[in-house]
């Protein structure tokens, strides 16, 4: 009798982590939301965090900070911070920032759409909220059941990718071919 391999097939993944990876929140790429220019999604997220908790002074400092490391540090100083409120809102905020980043930068949009069919994974060994709590070279990263983190950034990017693909397909349908 033949034995069948019942292990699931490996899931194709797009792994990213450093600020040099275009899918990272720290990757530098300007975009504008409500007339405000942001240099990366990290800046957008920390600015929105400060605004959510009505900390105008910190919001202003975040906009003035040029490096994501400084933006993140300022985000940790937001006054009136409530973790339960932030946990409820953070994914929508980051998804909105990622949509702005990728929809306003055609080369980034093309790269994101090219990941179709793969699971987007922030391979951060340090981040168990936005990432999976494992590095790119950790063999456990190949099995989502072994992840130590939530991969919220990967989920946000997947949502943005789906939305952009839908918008692209809808515009192809509505554009007359004779123009």
Coordinates of C-alpha atoms in Angstrom, one line a residue, residues 9-84:
X9 CA 2.2 22.1 0.1
X10 CA 4.5 24.9 1.0
X11 CA 2.9 28.3 0.7
X12 CA 4.7 30.7 -1.7
X13 CA 5.8 33.7 0.4
X14 CA 7.2 37.2 -0.2
X15 CA 9.4 37.9 2.8
X16 CA 10.5 41.4 3.7
X17 CA 12.0 43.1 6.7
X18 CA 14.6 45.9 6.3
X19 CA 14.0 49.5 5.4
X20 CA 15.5 48.6 2.0
X21 CA 12.5 46.3 1.3
X22 CA 9.8 48.3 -0.5
X23 CA 7.1 46.5 1.5
X24 CA 8.5 47.7 4.8
X25 CA 6.9 50.6 6.7
X26 CA 10.3 52.1 6.9
X27 CA 10.9 52.1 3.1
X28 CA 11.2 55.7 1.9
X29 CA 8.6 56.6 -0.6
X30 CA 6.7 59.9 -0.5
X31 CA 2.9 60.0 -0.6
X32 CA 0.3 62.5 0.3
X33 CA -2.9 62.1 2.4
X34 CA -5.2 65.0 3.0
X35 CA -2.6 67.4 1.7
X36 CA 0.1 66.2 4.1
X37 CA 3.3 64.7 2.6
X38 CA 4.7 61.6 4.3
X39 CA 8.1 60.0 3.6
X40 CA 7.2 56.5 4.6
X41 CA 4.3 54.5 6.1
X42 CA 6.0 54.5 9.5
X43 CA 5.7 58.3 9.6
X44 CA 2.0 58.1 8.5
X45 CA 1.2 55.5 11.2
X46 CA 2.9 57.5 14.0
X47 CA 1.4 60.8 12.9
X48 CA -2.1 59.1 12.9
X49 CA -1.4 57.6 16.3
X50 CA -0.6 61.1 17.8
X51 CA -3.7 62.6 16.1
X52 CA -5.9 59.7 17.4
X53 CA -4.9 60.6 20.9
X54 CA -5.1 64.4 20.3
X55 CA -1.3 64.9 20.9
X56 CA -0.8 67.7 18.4
X57 CA 2.7 68.6 19.6
X58 CA 4.0 65.0 19.0
X59 CA 2.2 64.8 15.7
X60 CA 4.0 68.0 14.5
X61 CA 7.4 66.5 15.7
X62 CA 6.7 63.3 13.8
X63 CA 6.1 65.2 10.6
X64 CA 9.4 67.0 11.1
X65 CA 11.4 63.8 11.9
X66 CA 13.2 62.6 8.8
X67 CA 14.1 59.1 9.8
X68 CA 11.6 56.2 10.6
X69 CA 13.6 55.4 13.7
X70 CA 13.0 58.9 15.1
X71 CA 9.3 58.8 14.0
X72 CA 8.8 55.5 15.8
X73 CA 10.6 56.8 18.9
X74 CA 8.2 59.8 18.9
X75 CA 5.2 57.5 18.4
X76 CA 6.2 55.9 21.7
X77 CA 5.9 59.2 23.5
X78 CA 2.3 60.0 22.4
X79 CA 0.3 61.4 25.3
X80 CA -3.0 60.0 26.3
X81 CA -2.2 56.7 24.6
X82 CA -4.6 53.8 25.2
X83 CA -3.5 50.4 23.9
X84 CA -7.0 49.0 23.5

